[in-house]
Amino acid sequence: VGWIPPRASGGEVAGPSGAPVEGGGLGEPGASPGEPGASPGASGGPPGEPVIHAKDVAFVESTITAPADVPFKLEFVNDDAGIQHNVEIKDGGGASVFKGEIFAGVATKVYDVPALGAGTYGYVCSVHPNMTGSATIQ
């Protein structure tokens, strides 16, 4: 039989001295009593960098945002097993300003996109031109 700590006023778990224990004594600081603490999950890329997923021969994200005038990373997740996709970014006139490597899924690539000026750009899969989206560079 284990020792069950007494509850302090307000429902917090009290330590041996009777003082509340931060986080209820379980998991990481700030966890609610009875809930194990959890670290924030990794998104696969640094915060604020755009991610595009391909699934069922379509882009999941129809819009992305990226910084203007600085190179940025674009994470492309191809969730279509055995199907080739890529991301090609085009300016307002339809000229290609970046073309990522075509690869079969299921796989992920991180593209290094060169600095683009502020504005709206279209993106497309070079293999499946019906797959389109819009990038706001600001």
mmCIF file of C-alpha atoms in Angstrom:
data_model
loop_
_atom_site.group_PDB
_atom_site.id
_atom_site.type_symbol
_atom_site.label_atom_id
_atom_site.label_comp_id
_atom_site.label_asym_id
_atom_site.label_seq_id
_atom_site.Cartn_x
_atom_site.Cartn_y
_atom_site.Cartn_z
ATOM 1 C CA VAL A 1 0.000 0.000 0.000
ATOM 2 C CA GLY A 2 1.484 3.329 -1.044
ATOM 3 C CA TRP A 3 1.222 6.715 0.576
ATOM 4 C CA ILE A 4 -1.342 9.039 -1.019
ATOM 5 C CA PRO A 5 -0.400 12.699 -0.542
ATOM 6 C CA PRO A 6 -3.045 14.905 1.062
ATOM 7 C CA ARG A 7 -4.717 17.579 -1.067
ATOM 8 C CA ALA A 8 -3.971 21.222 -0.298
ATOM 9 C CA SER A 9 -6.700 23.835 -0.606
ATOM 10 C CA GLY A 10 -7.684 24.429 -4.237
ATOM 11 C CA GLY A 11 -7.237 20.752 -5.179
ATOM 12 C CA GLU A 12 -3.429 20.795 -5.561
ATOM 13 C CA VAL A 13 -1.468 17.768 -4.405
ATOM 14 C CA ALA A 14 0.406 18.556 -1.213
ATOM 15 C CA GLY A 15 3.945 17.396 -0.598
ATOM 16 C CA PRO A 16 5.208 15.824 2.641
ATOM 17 C CA SER A 17 5.346 19.264 4.298
ATOM 18 C CA GLY A 18 1.724 19.976 3.304
ATOM 19 C CA ALA A 19 2.793 22.653 0.782
ATOM 20 C CA PRO A 20 1.378 22.286 -2.747
ATOM 21 C CA VAL A 21 3.645 20.475 -5.213
ATOM 22 C CA GLU A 22 3.971 22.290 -8.558
ATOM 23 C CA GLY A 23 2.322 20.330 -11.364
ATOM 24 C CA GLY A 24 0.566 18.002 -8.956
ATOM 25 C CA GLY A 25 3.706 15.923 -8.593
ATOM 26 C CA LEU A 26 3.117 14.154 -11.927
ATOM 27 C CA GLY A 27 4.802 14.745 -15.256
ATOM 28 C CA GLU A 28 6.359 18.087 -16.036
ATOM 29 C CA PRO A 29 5.801 21.325 -14.096
ATOM 30 C CA GLY A 30 2.384 22.741 -14.760
ATOM 31 C CA ALA A 31 0.711 19.390 -15.461
ATOM 32 C CA SER A 32 -2.718 18.965 -13.953
ATOM 33 C CA PRO A 33 -3.084 16.438 -11.132
ATOM 34 C CA GLY A 34 -3.632 13.003 -12.588
ATOM 35 C CA GLU A 35 -2.319 13.999 -16.026
ATOM 36 C CA PRO A 36 1.190 13.083 -17.062
ATOM 37 C CA GLY A 37 3.151 16.019 -18.432
ATOM 38 C CA ALA A 38 4.005 16.065 -22.092
ATOM 39 C CA SER A 39 6.562 17.949 -24.092
ATOM 40 C CA PRO A 40 5.300 19.824 -27.140
ATOM 41 C CA GLY A 41 5.534 17.598 -30.195
ATOM 42 C CA ALA A 42 7.927 18.386 -32.997
ATOM 43 C CA SER A 43 6.313 19.591 -36.215
ATOM 44 C CA GLY A 44 9.162 18.318 -38.337
ATOM 45 C CA GLY A 45 10.460 21.788 -39.174
ATOM 46 C CA PRO A 46 11.363 24.951 -37.352
ATOM 47 C CA PRO A 47 8.395 27.056 -36.223
ATOM 48 C CA GLY A 48 7.050 29.427 -38.831
ATOM 49 C CA GLU A 49 8.414 27.566 -41.840
ATOM 50 C CA PRO A 50 5.801 26.441 -44.355
ATOM 51 C CA VAL A 51 4.751 22.812 -44.764
ATOM 52 C CA ILE A 52 2.815 21.369 -47.704
ATOM 53 C CA HIS A 53 1.316 17.860 -47.732
ATOM 54 C CA ALA A 54 0.286 15.915 -50.834
ATOM 55 C CA LYS A 55 -2.472 13.347 -50.276
ATOM 56 C CA ASP A 56 -4.846 11.696 -52.741
ATOM 57 C CA VAL A 57 -3.159 13.554 -55.632
ATOM 58 C CA ALA A 58 -3.993 16.955 -54.128
ATOM 59 C CA PHE A 59 -2.247 19.511 -51.951
ATOM 60 C CA VAL A 60 -3.745 19.477 -48.457
ATOM 61 C CA GLU A 61 -2.687 23.108 -47.873
ATOM 62 C CA SER A 62 -4.105 25.413 -50.535
ATOM 63 C CA THR A 63 -2.257 28.413 -49.079
ATOM 64 C CA ILE A 64 1.060 28.971 -47.341
ATOM 65 C CA THR A 65 2.931 32.005 -46.045
ATOM 66 C CA ALA A 66 6.698 32.548 -46.100
ATOM 67 C CA PRO A 67 9.091 35.439 -45.406
ATOM 68 C CA ALA A 68 10.021 37.885 -48.167
ATOM 69 C CA ASP A 69 13.558 38.673 -49.288
ATOM 70 C CA VAL A 70 15.235 35.816 -47.372
ATOM 71 C CA PRO A 71 15.801 32.181 -48.328
ATOM 72 C CA PHE A 72 13.483 29.788 -46.485
ATOM 73 C CA LYS A 73 12.917 26.087 -46.056
ATOM 74 C CA LEU A 74 9.760 24.428 -47.357
ATOM 75 C CA GLU A 75 8.891 21.020 -45.956
ATOM 76 C CA PHE A 76 7.058 18.887 -48.505
ATOM 77 C CA VAL A 77 5.366 15.718 -47.258
ATOM 78 C CA ASN A 78 4.338 13.302 -50.007
ATOM 79 C CA ASP A 79 1.745 11.003 -48.408
ATOM 80 C CA ASP A 80 0.829 9.283 -51.696
ATOM 81 C CA ALA A 81 2.523 5.873 -51.668
ATOM 82 C CA GLY A 82 4.416 5.248 -54.899
ATOM 83 C CA ILE A 83 3.184 8.458 -56.565
ATOM 84 C CA GLN A 84 5.625 11.141 -57.651
ATOM 85 C CA HIS A 85 5.070 14.776 -56.633
ATOM 86 C CA ASN A 86 6.984 18.001 -56.113
ATOM 87 C CA VAL A 87 6.352 21.684 -55.477
ATOM 88 C CA GLU A 88 7.105 24.263 -58.152
ATOM 89 C CA ILE A 89 6.621 27.947 -57.295
ATOM 90 C CA LYS A 90 5.662 30.344 -60.083
ATOM 91 C CA ASP A 91 5.482 34.136 -60.234
ATOM 92 C CA GLY A 92 2.395 36.098 -61.291
ATOM 93 C CA GLY A 93 3.348 35.720 -64.966
ATOM 94 C CA GLY A 94 3.634 31.932 -64.692
ATOM 95 C CA ALA A 95 7.445 31.795 -64.809
ATOM 96 C CA SER A 96 9.037 29.202 -62.535
ATOM 97 C CA VAL A 97 11.004 30.792 -59.684
ATOM 98 C CA PHE A 98 11.666 27.516 -57.818
ATOM 99 C CA LYS A 99 11.267 23.858 -58.742
ATOM 100 C CA GLY A 100 11.666 21.216 -56.044
ATOM 101 C CA GLU A 101 12.887 17.697 -56.711
ATOM 102 C CA ILE A 102 10.231 15.220 -57.866
ATOM 103 C CA PHE A 103 10.046 12.156 -55.612
ATOM 104 C CA ALA A 104 7.727 9.241 -54.855
ATOM 105 C CA GLY A 105 5.891 8.925 -51.558
ATOM 106 C CA VAL A 106 5.555 8.111 -48.835
ATOM 107 C CA ALA A 107 8.487 10.445 -48.082
ATOM 108 C CA THR A 108 9.383 13.967 -46.972
ATOM 109 C CA LYS A 109 11.871 16.430 -48.413
ATOM 110 C CA VAL A 110 12.889 19.849 -47.158
ATOM 111 C CA TYR A 111 13.434 22.217 -50.059
ATOM 112 C CA ASP A 112 15.762 25.222 -49.825
ATOM 113 C CA VAL A 113 13.803 27.996 -51.526
ATOM 114 C CA PRO A 114 15.766 31.091 -52.605
ATOM 115 C CA ALA A 115 14.740 34.569 -51.463
ATOM 116 C CA LEU A 116 11.547 35.724 -53.154
ATOM 117 C CA GLY A 117 10.210 39.258 -53.264
ATOM 118 C CA ALA A 118 6.986 40.114 -51.450
ATOM 119 C CA GLY A 119 3.853 39.137 -53.328
ATOM 120 C CA THR A 120 1.567 36.265 -54.212
ATOM 121 C CA TYR A 121 2.938 33.254 -56.045
ATOM 122 C CA GLY A 122 1.233 30.133 -57.290
ATOM 123 C CA TYR A 123 2.537 26.670 -56.585
ATOM 124 C CA VAL A 124 1.893 23.517 -58.547
ATOM 125 C CA CYS A 125 2.995 19.902 -58.751
ATOM 126 C CA SER A 126 4.998 19.588 -61.979
ATOM 127 C CA VAL A 127 3.715 16.005 -62.418
ATOM 128 C CA HIS A 128 0.047 16.777 -61.673
ATOM 129 C CA PRO A 129 -0.812 20.318 -62.844
ATOM 130 C CA ASN A 130 -4.277 20.039 -61.253
ATOM 131 C CA MET A 131 -2.498 20.227 -57.858
ATOM 132 C CA THR A 132 -2.249 23.946 -57.125
ATOM 133 C CA GLY A 133 -1.978 26.409 -54.262
ATOM 134 C CA SER A 134 -1.088 29.989 -53.423
ATOM 135 C CA ALA A 135 1.965 31.275 -51.527
ATOM 136 C CA THR A 136 1.895 34.654 -49.832
ATOM 137 C CA ILE A 137 5.432 35.956 -49.476
ATOM 138 C CA GLN A 138 5.541 38.802 -46.941
#
